[in-house]
XYZ file of C-alpha atoms in Angstrom:
756
model
C 20.971 9.269 2.244
C 22.098 11.778 -0.358
C 20.141 11.919 -3.611
C 22.793 12.024 -6.371
C 20.280 13.273 -8.932
C 19.227 16.232 -6.773
C 22.837 17.031 -5.879
C 23.729 16.936 -9.580
C 20.857 19.265 -10.483
C 21.912 21.614 -7.695
C 25.538 21.668 -8.853
C 24.486 22.389 -12.439
C 22.214 25.194 -11.237
C 24.866 26.800 -9.010
C 27.549 26.518 -11.695
C 25.363 28.164 -14.321
C 24.344 30.892 -11.875
C 28.010 31.799 -11.475
C 28.500 31.763 -15.241
C 31.096 28.980 -15.283
C 31.436 26.372 -17.990
C 32.137 22.819 -16.853
C 35.675 23.273 -18.203
C 36.293 26.486 -16.227
C 35.036 25.009 -12.954
C 37.047 21.828 -13.530
C 40.236 23.818 -14.095
C 39.738 25.768 -10.871
C 39.380 22.676 -8.681
C 41.967 20.708 -10.675
C 39.850 17.867 -12.031
C 38.573 16.938 -15.475
C 35.407 18.415 -17.075
C 34.122 14.828 -17.360
C 34.050 14.637 -13.556
C 31.798 17.710 -13.411
C 29.549 16.158 -16.047
C 29.389 12.930 -14.069
C 28.327 14.803 -10.912
C 25.714 16.893 -12.693
C 24.208 13.854 -14.409
C 23.764 12.174 -11.034
C 26.272 9.383 -11.680
C 28.558 10.209 -8.749
C 29.162 12.668 -5.923
C 32.140 15.013 -5.451
C 34.874 13.685 -3.208
C 34.660 15.015 0.346
C 38.038 16.751 0.031
C 36.736 18.813 -2.907
C 33.584 20.093 -1.223
C 35.104 23.114 0.632
C 36.799 24.543 -2.461
C 33.738 23.732 -4.591
C 31.424 25.532 -2.165
C 33.739 28.547 -2.076
C 33.837 28.768 -5.880
C 30.060 28.426 -6.161
C 29.431 30.958 -3.390
C 27.426 28.670 -1.132
C 27.730 26.327 1.822
C 28.486 22.608 1.590
C 25.001 21.901 2.942
C 23.546 24.012 0.159
C 25.218 21.679 -2.361
C 24.322 18.366 -0.711
C 20.954 19.219 0.846
C 19.295 22.008 -1.151
C 16.228 23.457 0.559
C 12.850 24.463 -0.868
C 13.923 28.136 -0.747
C 17.395 28.974 -2.047
C 19.055 32.344 -2.503
C 20.876 31.789 -5.783
C 22.425 35.229 -6.076
C 22.406 38.290 -3.816
C 24.285 41.497 -4.563
C 24.605 44.466 -2.196
C 25.315 47.481 -4.378
C 25.046 51.228 -4.855
C 25.548 50.925 -8.611
C 29.262 51.689 -8.404
C 30.555 49.156 -5.875
C 29.032 45.735 -5.348
C 29.443 42.883 -2.878
C 28.314 39.274 -3.162
C 26.248 38.463 -0.061
C 24.704 35.208 -1.308
C 26.256 33.005 1.361
C 25.448 35.475 4.126
C 21.763 35.603 3.162
C 21.463 31.843 2.631
C 22.473 31.378 6.260
C 19.383 33.406 7.223
C 16.969 31.118 5.380
C 14.858 29.242 7.918
C 13.089 26.261 6.407
C 10.712 27.847 3.894
C 11.118 31.559 4.623
C 13.630 34.390 4.731
C 13.459 37.892 6.177
C 15.881 40.751 6.720
C 16.016 44.494 7.267
C 18.553 45.851 4.815
C 21.440 47.671 6.498
C 25.036 47.478 7.686
C 24.306 45.166 10.577
C 22.543 42.613 8.413
C 24.887 42.675 5.424
C 28.243 44.379 5.724
C 29.702 47.729 6.525
C 30.663 49.869 3.530
C 32.844 52.952 3.559
C 30.907 55.099 1.051
C 27.393 55.834 2.301
C 26.835 58.840 0.023
C 24.778 56.895 -2.515
C 21.662 54.752 -2.088
C 22.334 51.063 -1.388
C 20.165 48.168 -2.545
C 20.173 44.392 -2.313
C 19.223 42.545 -5.523
C 18.180 38.921 -5.044
C 17.600 35.934 -7.286
C 15.890 33.043 -5.517
C 14.507 29.601 -6.299
C 11.349 27.979 -4.976
C 9.409 24.958 -6.196
C 7.409 27.031 -8.702
C 10.514 28.458 -10.404
C 13.171 31.188 -10.234
C 12.209 34.741 -9.244
C 13.784 38.107 -8.418
C 13.248 40.735 -5.766
C 15.012 43.772 -4.283
C 14.990 46.144 -1.330
C 16.454 49.534 -0.532
C 18.568 50.141 2.553
C 16.410 50.450 5.639
C 13.567 48.437 4.130
C 12.246 45.094 5.397
C 12.428 42.202 2.934
C 10.450 38.962 3.288
C 10.430 35.887 1.002
C 8.735 32.515 1.447
C 8.128 29.478 -0.719
C 4.719 30.773 -1.841
C 5.917 34.242 -2.804
C 6.374 34.622 -6.554
C 7.846 38.027 -7.338
C 9.552 39.339 -10.489
C 10.286 37.015 -13.396
C 12.958 37.387 -16.062
C 11.698 38.912 -19.327
C 11.913 36.907 -22.548
C 15.047 36.956 -24.666
C 13.395 38.945 -27.440
C 11.692 41.469 -25.173
C 12.901 44.874 -24.033
C 13.877 45.476 -20.430
C 11.253 46.469 -17.872
C 11.959 49.255 -15.360
C 10.457 48.314 -12.005
C 11.588 51.143 -9.720
C 13.579 54.387 -9.701
C 14.924 56.752 -7.032
C 16.662 60.113 -7.045
C 18.713 61.511 -4.195
C 21.410 60.383 -1.797
C 21.818 59.079 1.741
C 20.479 62.347 3.178
C 17.353 62.722 1.055
C 15.676 60.370 -1.377
C 12.429 60.230 -3.338
C 10.811 57.736 -5.648
C 10.782 59.021 -9.255
C 9.048 56.122 -10.976
C 6.238 58.484 -12.048
C 8.792 60.599 -13.928
C 10.297 57.536 -15.633
C 6.795 56.478 -16.748
C 6.166 59.975 -18.087
C 9.417 60.048 -20.071
C 8.808 56.517 -21.372
C 5.513 57.740 -22.839
C 7.670 59.819 -25.210
C 9.954 56.806 -25.835
C 13.115 58.474 -24.536
C 16.323 56.596 -25.348
C 18.268 58.423 -22.632
C 17.436 59.948 -19.248
C 19.478 63.141 -18.896
C 19.818 63.950 -15.217
C 19.568 67.672 -14.495
C 17.499 70.089 -12.399
C 14.756 70.128 -15.033
C 14.256 66.380 -15.583
C 14.932 65.343 -11.971
C 14.689 68.398 -9.679
C 17.111 68.512 -6.774
C 15.823 67.957 -3.245
C 16.181 71.154 -1.140
C 16.956 69.013 1.928
C 20.472 68.200 0.680
C 23.461 70.071 -0.698
C 25.387 66.898 -1.562
C 25.662 65.242 -4.975
C 22.527 63.353 -5.972
C 22.107 60.144 -7.985
C 19.503 58.548 -10.224
C 19.111 54.826 -9.409
C 17.046 52.675 -11.792
C 16.163 49.055 -11.037
C 15.108 46.985 -14.027
C 14.689 43.416 -15.125
C 15.754 41.948 -18.471
C 16.632 38.592 -19.995
C 19.690 38.389 -17.699
C 17.812 39.029 -14.455
C 17.534 41.991 -12.070
C 19.877 44.967 -12.467
C 20.712 48.361 -11.009
C 22.125 51.238 -13.071
C 23.149 54.493 -11.365
C 24.448 57.836 -12.587
C 25.227 61.072 -10.822
C 23.673 64.464 -11.523
C 24.556 65.988 -14.918
C 25.209 62.516 -16.350
C 22.784 60.235 -18.189
C 21.380 56.719 -18.186
C 20.796 55.390 -21.699
C 19.158 52.377 -23.314
C 21.319 50.037 -25.363
C 20.426 49.953 -29.045
C 18.273 46.823 -28.570
C 16.617 48.330 -25.435
C 17.604 45.284 -23.379
C 20.111 47.029 -21.118
C 20.659 50.384 -19.378
C 24.096 51.900 -18.992
C 25.603 54.958 -17.409
C 26.812 57.683 -19.748
C 29.379 59.719 -17.808
C 30.313 63.233 -18.734
C 32.929 62.545 -21.390
C 35.925 64.781 -21.661
C 36.643 66.170 -25.114
C 39.796 64.112 -25.218
C 41.904 61.687 -23.239
C 45.453 60.549 -23.983
C 47.527 57.934 -22.152
C 51.010 59.379 -22.348
C 54.233 57.494 -22.909
C 53.079 54.395 -24.811
C 55.969 53.208 -26.962
C 55.994 53.246 -30.764
C 55.556 50.087 -32.839
C 57.119 49.088 -36.140
C 58.294 46.170 -38.225
C 62.005 45.437 -38.266
C 62.365 46.233 -34.561
C 62.528 42.580 -33.408
C 58.818 42.706 -32.516
C 57.293 41.211 -35.643
C 54.266 39.507 -34.031
C 51.926 42.499 -33.958
C 49.645 41.037 -31.270
C 52.553 40.345 -28.901
C 54.112 43.723 -29.715
C 50.851 45.527 -28.931
C 50.405 43.565 -25.699
C 53.994 44.328 -24.672
C 53.669 48.111 -24.929
C 50.218 47.997 -23.297
C 51.573 45.996 -20.358
C 54.501 48.377 -19.983
C 52.104 51.326 -19.809
C 50.315 49.501 -16.981
C 53.585 49.189 -15.070
C 54.634 45.653 -16.003
C 58.373 45.032 -16.153
C 58.470 42.918 -19.287
C 59.928 42.466 -22.748
C 58.562 41.369 -26.097
C 60.459 38.080 -25.805
C 58.900 37.402 -22.400
C 55.395 38.097 -23.722
C 56.006 35.798 -26.690
C 57.389 33.092 -24.406
C 54.896 33.252 -21.545
C 51.937 33.269 -23.957
C 53.398 30.411 -26.008
C 53.228 32.526 -29.193
C 56.949 31.857 -29.665
C 56.014 28.313 -30.762
C 53.438 29.439 -33.309
C 53.321 28.473 -36.954
C 50.198 28.666 -39.120
C 49.594 28.275 -42.835
C 46.593 28.454 -45.135
C 46.583 26.575 -48.449
C 45.308 29.704 -50.232
C 48.495 31.537 -49.135
C 46.869 34.071 -46.837
C 48.768 37.000 -45.307
C 46.899 36.433 -42.031
C 48.825 33.181 -41.525
C 51.433 35.357 -39.818
C 48.950 36.783 -37.302
C 49.620 35.706 -33.730
C 46.067 34.606 -32.901
C 44.752 33.429 -36.262
C 44.889 29.695 -35.484
C 45.357 29.362 -31.706
C 44.371 31.238 -28.547
C 47.683 32.513 -27.193
C 45.838 35.516 -25.713
C 44.399 33.706 -22.673
C 47.766 32.382 -21.403
C 49.371 35.671 -22.473
C 47.160 37.916 -20.363
C 47.082 35.385 -17.516
C 50.893 35.328 -17.356
C 50.844 38.990 -16.303
C 47.910 38.767 -13.911
C 44.974 39.737 -16.129
C 41.842 38.283 -17.600
C 40.742 39.661 -20.958
C 37.635 39.916 -23.091
C 37.392 40.072 -26.878
C 34.732 42.162 -28.622
C 34.646 40.352 -31.949
C 33.143 42.009 -35.045
C 30.822 44.355 -33.157
C 27.744 45.139 -35.305
C 26.992 48.797 -35.969
C 23.924 48.794 -33.763
C 26.172 47.935 -30.760
C 29.093 50.150 -31.729
C 28.233 52.977 -29.335
C 28.134 50.513 -26.439
C 31.606 49.302 -27.356
C 32.873 52.858 -27.852
C 31.741 53.661 -24.304
C 33.619 50.594 -23.031
C 36.781 51.824 -24.777
C 36.331 55.327 -23.340
C 35.771 53.873 -19.872
C 39.047 51.950 -20.056
C 41.011 54.883 -21.437
C 39.669 57.184 -18.719
C 41.189 54.729 -16.219
C 44.511 54.872 -18.129
C 43.997 51.313 -19.401
C 45.010 50.912 -23.075
C 42.935 48.739 -25.400
C 44.291 46.298 -27.990
C 42.622 46.156 -31.398
C 43.216 44.843 -34.901
C 42.836 46.744 -38.182
C 43.082 50.269 -36.770
C 45.030 51.667 -39.710
C 45.562 50.445 -43.293
C 45.888 46.679 -42.692
C 44.605 43.985 -40.312
C 47.489 44.062 -37.835
C 47.288 44.545 -34.076
C 47.801 47.906 -32.419
C 46.901 49.793 -29.241
C 44.168 52.385 -28.717
C 45.939 55.050 -26.693
C 43.369 57.837 -26.396
C 40.442 59.629 -27.963
C 39.367 63.048 -29.212
C 35.956 64.623 -29.954
C 34.404 62.773 -27.000
C 35.449 59.433 -28.433
C 34.428 59.956 -32.053
C 38.130 59.873 -32.972
C 40.266 57.064 -31.562
C 44.026 57.571 -31.264
C 46.394 54.661 -31.573
C 49.799 53.079 -31.971
C 50.162 50.692 -34.918
C 52.897 49.100 -36.991
C 52.116 51.548 -39.813
C 52.835 54.838 -38.006
C 56.547 55.351 -38.549
C 56.531 56.696 -42.105
C 53.757 59.198 -41.370
C 55.299 60.282 -38.067
C 58.677 60.743 -39.727
C 57.250 62.762 -42.612
C 54.621 64.857 -40.837
C 55.574 65.149 -37.170
C 58.650 65.436 -35.046
C 59.380 62.890 -32.344
C 57.684 59.621 -31.451
C 55.081 60.972 -29.021
C 52.406 61.668 -31.601
C 49.480 59.218 -31.671
C 47.703 58.927 -34.992
C 43.934 58.692 -35.501
C 42.493 55.291 -36.376
C 41.321 55.064 -39.989
C 39.106 52.032 -39.364
C 36.732 50.681 -36.787
C 38.622 47.561 -35.603
C 37.036 44.169 -36.122
C 38.473 42.650 -32.921
C 38.901 44.689 -29.724
C 40.630 43.194 -26.682
C 40.104 44.670 -23.205
C 42.022 44.084 -19.990
C 39.080 42.727 -17.994
C 40.209 42.310 -14.390
C 43.336 41.790 -12.317
C 44.018 38.295 -11.029
C 46.864 36.663 -9.163
C 50.087 36.922 -11.190
C 51.884 33.586 -11.709
C 55.578 33.333 -10.908
C 58.114 33.225 -13.743
C 58.628 29.515 -13.040
C 54.889 28.884 -13.318
C 54.759 30.842 -16.563
C 57.583 28.753 -18.036
C 55.765 25.527 -17.115
C 52.514 26.808 -18.636
C 54.440 27.887 -21.726
C 55.774 24.359 -22.246
C 52.238 22.982 -21.987
C 51.174 25.385 -24.749
C 54.185 24.229 -26.821
C 52.938 20.646 -26.699
C 49.290 21.536 -27.255
C 49.637 23.969 -30.158
C 51.940 21.666 -32.113
C 49.490 18.777 -31.904
C 46.183 20.519 -32.605
C 44.260 18.514 -35.190
C 41.279 20.735 -35.839
C 41.711 23.551 -38.343
C 40.501 27.046 -37.515
C 38.949 28.688 -40.585
C 41.121 26.518 -42.827
C 44.427 27.403 -41.151
C 46.662 24.490 -40.210
C 49.135 24.812 -37.385
C 52.011 23.065 -35.667
C 53.542 20.072 -37.389
C 50.731 19.958 -39.947
C 51.510 23.555 -40.974
C 55.093 22.590 -41.812
C 53.881 19.639 -43.891
C 51.219 21.639 -45.746
C 53.522 24.580 -46.418
C 56.333 22.289 -47.565
C 54.012 20.396 -49.938
C 52.765 23.680 -51.397
C 56.343 24.865 -52.035
C 57.065 21.645 -53.929
C 53.880 21.887 -56.023
C 55.249 23.244 -59.294
C 51.720 23.664 -60.717
C 51.068 26.484 -58.241
C 53.962 28.491 -59.650
C 53.962 27.630 -63.341
C 52.994 30.402 -65.756
C 50.568 28.551 -68.026
C 48.704 31.771 -68.680
C 48.181 32.445 -64.957
C 48.104 35.981 -63.666
C 51.505 37.046 -62.354
C 49.737 38.658 -59.386
C 49.062 35.203 -57.880
C 52.776 34.419 -58.020
C 53.684 37.757 -56.437
C 51.117 37.265 -53.669
C 52.488 33.812 -52.804
C 56.022 35.193 -52.888
C 55.038 37.972 -50.494
C 52.979 35.760 -48.150
C 55.898 33.348 -47.993
C 58.270 36.175 -47.081
C 56.117 37.543 -44.256
C 55.266 34.092 -42.876
C 58.985 33.263 -42.784
C 59.631 36.583 -41.050
C 57.041 35.664 -38.409
C 58.482 32.162 -38.004
C 62.049 33.420 -37.589
C 60.902 36.029 -35.058
C 58.950 33.419 -33.062
C 61.785 30.901 -32.831
C 64.273 33.612 -31.857
C 61.948 34.482 -28.975
C 61.590 30.816 -28.004
C 65.365 30.498 -27.794
C 65.835 33.684 -25.754
C 62.849 33.096 -23.439
C 63.783 29.518 -22.561
C 67.486 30.348 -22.189
C 66.619 33.179 -19.803
C 64.077 31.021 -17.908
C 66.647 28.248 -17.363
C 68.232 30.467 -14.684
C 65.108 29.958 -12.551
C 65.830 26.235 -12.169
C 68.695 24.077 -10.967
C 70.240 20.710 -11.685
C 68.862 18.446 -14.350
C 65.892 20.696 -15.092
C 68.180 23.619 -15.901
C 70.343 21.394 -18.117
C 67.335 20.226 -20.103
C 66.026 23.784 -20.467
C 69.402 24.831 -21.865
C 69.229 21.873 -24.254
C 65.721 22.962 -25.291
C 66.866 26.530 -25.898
C 69.720 25.171 -28.026
C 67.200 23.288 -30.181
C 65.250 26.474 -30.779
C 68.446 28.354 -31.545
C 69.263 25.748 -34.175
C 65.754 26.083 -35.642
C 66.092 29.863 -35.666
C 69.431 29.724 -37.457
C 68.008 27.437 -40.164
C 64.943 29.647 -40.666
C 66.760 32.963 -40.464
C 69.506 31.941 -42.895
C 66.879 30.979 -45.446
C 64.736 34.058 -44.704
C 67.680 36.292 -45.631
C 67.642 34.726 -49.121
C 63.931 35.275 -49.731
C 62.594 38.146 -51.841
C 60.028 40.662 -50.606
C 57.619 41.950 -53.269
C 58.161 45.634 -52.513
C 61.930 45.320 -52.957
C 62.110 43.575 -56.352
C 61.296 44.142 -59.996
C 58.021 42.198 -60.154
C 58.501 41.374 -63.836
C 61.549 39.337 -62.834
C 59.996 37.695 -59.789
C 60.056 34.178 -61.271
C 63.781 34.484 -61.870
C 64.306 35.454 -58.222
C 61.966 33.109 -56.338
C 62.907 29.994 -58.246
C 61.949 26.325 -57.984
C 65.382 25.715 -56.495
C 64.876 28.279 -53.715
C 61.404 26.928 -52.919
C 62.679 23.343 -52.767
C 65.524 24.484 -50.531
C 62.946 25.980 -48.167
C 60.896 22.765 -48.221
C 64.001 20.718 -47.397
C 64.807 23.073 -44.511
C 61.263 22.526 -43.221
C 61.868 18.762 -43.221
C 64.926 19.256 -41.000
C 63.181 21.785 -38.782
C 60.174 19.493 -38.313
C 62.467 16.860 -36.792
C 63.929 19.484 -34.451
C 60.444 20.717 -33.484
C 59.486 17.179 -32.460
C 62.734 16.889 -30.500
C 61.779 20.123 -28.744
C 58.402 18.673 -27.786
C 60.074 15.567 -26.394
C 62.469 17.703 -24.369
C 59.572 19.806 -23.062
C 57.823 16.660 -21.839
C 61.003 15.548 -20.053
C 61.195 18.934 -18.321
C 57.554 18.802 -17.225
C 58.100 15.338 -15.755
C 61.151 16.558 -13.834
C 59.309 19.611 -12.555
C 56.404 17.454 -11.413
C 58.651 15.009 -9.592
C 60.570 17.858 -8.033
C 57.410 19.607 -6.908
C 55.580 16.575 -5.615
C 58.763 14.886 -4.403
C 57.596 11.699 -6.073
C 59.642 8.541 -6.011
C 60.355 7.084 -9.448
C 58.048 4.161 -8.673
C 54.358 4.130 -7.826
C 52.800 3.736 -4.404
C 50.910 0.578 -3.512
C 47.800 0.157 -5.684
C 44.264 0.560 -4.409
C 42.170 -2.604 -4.302
C 38.609 -1.930 -5.469
C 35.578 -4.067 -6.223
C 33.606 -3.375 -9.410
C 30.264 -4.676 -10.479
C 29.916 -5.881 -14.060
C 31.012 -3.320 -16.643
C 29.895 -3.243 -20.273
C 32.195 -1.310 -22.618
C 30.685 -0.410 -25.969
C 32.721 0.996 -28.839
C 35.246 -0.370 -31.354
C 37.236 -3.615 -31.232
C 40.535 -4.247 -33.019
C 44.284 -4.756 -32.917
C 45.804 -3.744 -29.576
C 48.857 -2.366 -31.370
C 46.695 0.254 -33.125
C 44.827 1.868 -30.251
C 45.164 5.417 -31.649
C 43.402 4.260 -34.815
C 40.697 2.518 -32.772
C 40.023 5.623 -30.685
C 39.783 7.711 -33.865
C 37.268 5.250 -35.350
C 35.273 5.321 -32.115
C 35.157 9.148 -32.098
C 33.965 9.168 -35.735
C 31.289 6.575 -34.914
C 30.129 8.621 -31.923
C 29.731 11.689 -34.148
C 27.652 9.879 -36.756
C 25.773 7.557 -34.395
C 25.868 8.951 -30.818
C 26.009 6.342 -28.084
C 22.720 6.842 -26.270
C 23.052 4.618 -23.200
C 26.391 5.783 -21.765
C 26.739 5.548 -17.992
C 29.307 8.358 -17.951
C 31.504 10.379 -20.309
C 34.799 8.691 -19.444
C 36.917 6.476 -21.678
C 37.571 2.768 -21.206
C 40.143 0.602 -22.952
C 39.976 -3.157 -22.340
C 43.031 -5.137 -23.460
C 42.924 -8.959 -23.692
C 46.057 -11.081 -24.177
C 46.169 -14.639 -25.507
C 48.893 -17.140 -24.636
C 50.956 -16.036 -27.644
C 50.949 -12.447 -26.375
C 48.636 -11.147 -29.115
C 46.447 -8.290 -27.880
C 42.794 -7.654 -28.698
C 41.557 -4.202 -27.698
C 38.091 -2.746 -27.029
C 37.860 1.058 -26.745
C 34.780 3.094 -25.915
C 32.493 4.037 -23.051
C 30.747 2.269 -20.210
C 27.094 1.631 -21.069
C 23.927 0.407 -19.420
C 23.767 -3.373 -19.429
C 20.148 -3.358 -20.487
C 20.787 -2.697 -24.162
C 23.582 -2.652 -26.716
C 23.323 -0.099 -29.506
C 23.532 -1.340 -33.111
C 26.764 -0.432 -34.861
C 28.863 -0.821 -31.716
C 30.984 -3.723 -30.480
C 30.588 -4.543 -26.787
C 32.487 -6.506 -24.175
C 31.006 -7.582 -20.840
C 33.477 -7.757 -17.947
C 33.010 -10.170 -15.038
C 30.630 -9.147 -12.300
C 31.676 -8.189 -8.779
C 35.439 -8.805 -9.024
C 38.476 -7.127 -7.482
C 40.879 -4.870 -9.353
C 44.321 -3.619 -8.332
C 44.331 0.017 -9.484
C 47.656 1.554 -10.545
C 48.110 5.231 -11.453
C 50.247 6.080 -14.457
C 51.173 9.454 -15.910
C 50.742 9.405 -19.718
C 53.418 12.049 -20.173
C 55.927 9.520 -18.807
C 54.701 6.866 -21.259
C 51.931 4.320 -20.926
C 54.428 1.511 -20.350
C 56.547 3.456 -17.848
C 55.233 1.502 -14.854
C 54.921 -1.967 -16.395
C 57.918 -3.221 -14.444
C 56.490 -1.976 -11.141
C 53.115 -3.599 -11.896
C 54.811 -6.905 -12.748
C 56.893 -6.727 -9.567
C 53.795 -6.058 -7.447
C 51.948 -9.002 -8.958
C 54.983 -11.240 -8.372
C 55.421 -10.026 -4.787
C 51.743 -10.603 -3.967
C 51.168 -13.882 -5.812
C 50.869 -15.702 -2.476
C 47.648 -13.739 -1.845
C 46.269 -12.827 -5.288
C 46.179 -14.355 -8.707
C 45.209 -12.636 -11.942
C 41.657 -13.168 -13.071
C 41.186 -14.512 -16.610
C 38.331 -13.855 -19.005
C 37.645 -16.874 -21.205
C 41.179 -18.056 -20.500
C 42.750 -14.695 -21.424
C 44.522 -12.194 -19.181
C 43.031 -8.683 -19.429
C 43.508 -5.162 -18.102
C 41.391 -2.029 -18.169
C 42.719 1.477 -18.845
C 40.337 3.990 -17.278
C 40.404 7.599 -18.537
C 38.483 9.138 -15.656
C 38.139 12.513 -14.019
C 41.890 12.841 -13.429
C 42.737 12.370 -17.117
C 43.528 15.730 -18.755
C 45.155 14.558 -21.956
C 48.440 12.871 -22.769
C 50.567 16.022 -22.503
C 49.545 17.402 -19.110
C 52.012 16.398 -16.352
C 49.133 16.236 -13.847
C 47.113 13.862 -16.032
C 46.510 10.351 -14.646
C 45.219 7.160 -16.258
C 44.199 4.265 -14.028
C 45.279 0.731 -14.929
C 42.905 -1.870 -13.472
C 44.380 -5.364 -13.140
C 41.652 -7.955 -12.326
C 42.606 -10.153 -9.400
C 41.039 -12.771 -7.195
C 42.025 -13.719 -3.662
C 43.373 -17.182 -3.102
C 41.033 -19.410 -1.059
C 42.954 -19.134 2.194
C 42.602 -15.300 2.125
C 38.935 -15.093 1.216
């Protein structure tokens, strides 16, 4: 019999070894993060149908998940320092009971095309005593058993430890660990590879390589460089990296110019657009804005901050934006000076591959631009920004000149790796999901409000006459608010124009009712754009007015007019969300070819369930869930059986509903401060699936019809004379706005005597 606790521990171990969060793994196999948590805590096992895809993602066999042995190869990489191959599964198949052995070579691992360099296998393995590391060079024999404790990871605060080093190639190789030890005596920060430091072997005329194997707080590593290059320590001496021979300069030709007033006013989306084009993508600014969801953005800060107009200040549009064009990305955020050279080398590495790098605050102001090249071996970074035009026009001819960056950027965004590119239809569907999500975000990021709340906060601020009255206040505050308002309105108008154009263009990808609703949605955004743009044309910009007369230009009347427009637009924005939900439902039904009614329910038997949480009026469930979440934060529920949500609804004869919301807990104790309800033990439930995006009451008629049709066999079970139902927010629940999200409705039933 399978041990759920051991399987859970194994899943947690394998997931962490691959570097996945519970959320990332859940997204890949299309379940909820709560399901992963439930598995890892030993409360349930993965469904059989999920095991093959789970094993593939975790790089192991199904047996390795369900029946972990005493010796496990957790990670095995076959590498020459330039190319690498994951051979974990292949080596795990060679584990026999408590031992493993192999001679490293093509036959045992895999055949590689480039045999010029020296190949190694780096292994991380687990035995009863703990997790250890080992390695072997090609041609060597490697043996591990459950009593063999080899290399251990160094502590987080400690420097790396070099454990072996070789110089040569596939023709001739020698161990140079004695030289590394000698150079370390003088505390070298870099190993320069030349004929003096690492003399060439007379047996070969081919290029030679220095290969250093070391262990740090991340595990075992291999760093390789070729002759005349270097291997250097990171500033904290916890990592080694290759320092290639850097050209004096590198320029990626043909990257387009940027500038405000060119219908590309979101600087992040503008920078991403020209970067994608340089990488060969056939795209437009409007498509980038739409596919990322940035066309639905609105953010506002009560202190009237210019950054409210930034594309990423309040919401992560970057992840869907890069993903829409087949890329992952990585942000280097506020790199400290001691790590700056590491980051500079990463930028140089990308540029040398003709991959541009996005960054913010390259010149004059914190707006996004593109690093397009370097000079002086990377000491000078060249770029495109929104502040180039005036200098180019006055000092240079043509648009091909890249200007040097004045600042070290505080956020740097790299194209990380190529992934499968979604279709345009898939991007539109993902875009609509972002529309719903970003408008309903409750949490504030660094004080910025977004979505519907941004409209309300901004509108209230415009109506607050105290903010704009003179009363001895510095006129600079008034001018700043005037200017922030202007640029935020510019950003808003630009975004809604893109929403209109992107959705209108995407409607051509669909047919029938879906296309009609997409056209209706684009019309809503066109109406929003016209409202915003008409008002924007009336607004003053600080650089274009006599600042001493600013109060006579940006008047109470104009501010109240803007606030009133926001009230109208807010209604339209909510209509747009409703239309987006309708489209997602249609797309789901079209894709899954669902009938408008549900299939027959499952009949399950449940042992007694205790739900602990908050009890109250069944007509105010949103309020009850909010109260429960606040209670959980201040007084965490310690005896939860799982992390899923339960909602128990009881109905009296008058139709009044009492509701209990919370989590399933251990029967043995009830935590003070919580209200609990105990459900009957060992009864049957008819389980109906509903899709929240269609409405929680969308299948009530079908449920009633089923109960009526089957009343000869079943009758509803009553609790203390009251009908009840359970809403179960399990592993398939992904929120109210995801078309794939499912909530289970459990109707308690009992078989009539003749059918028992």
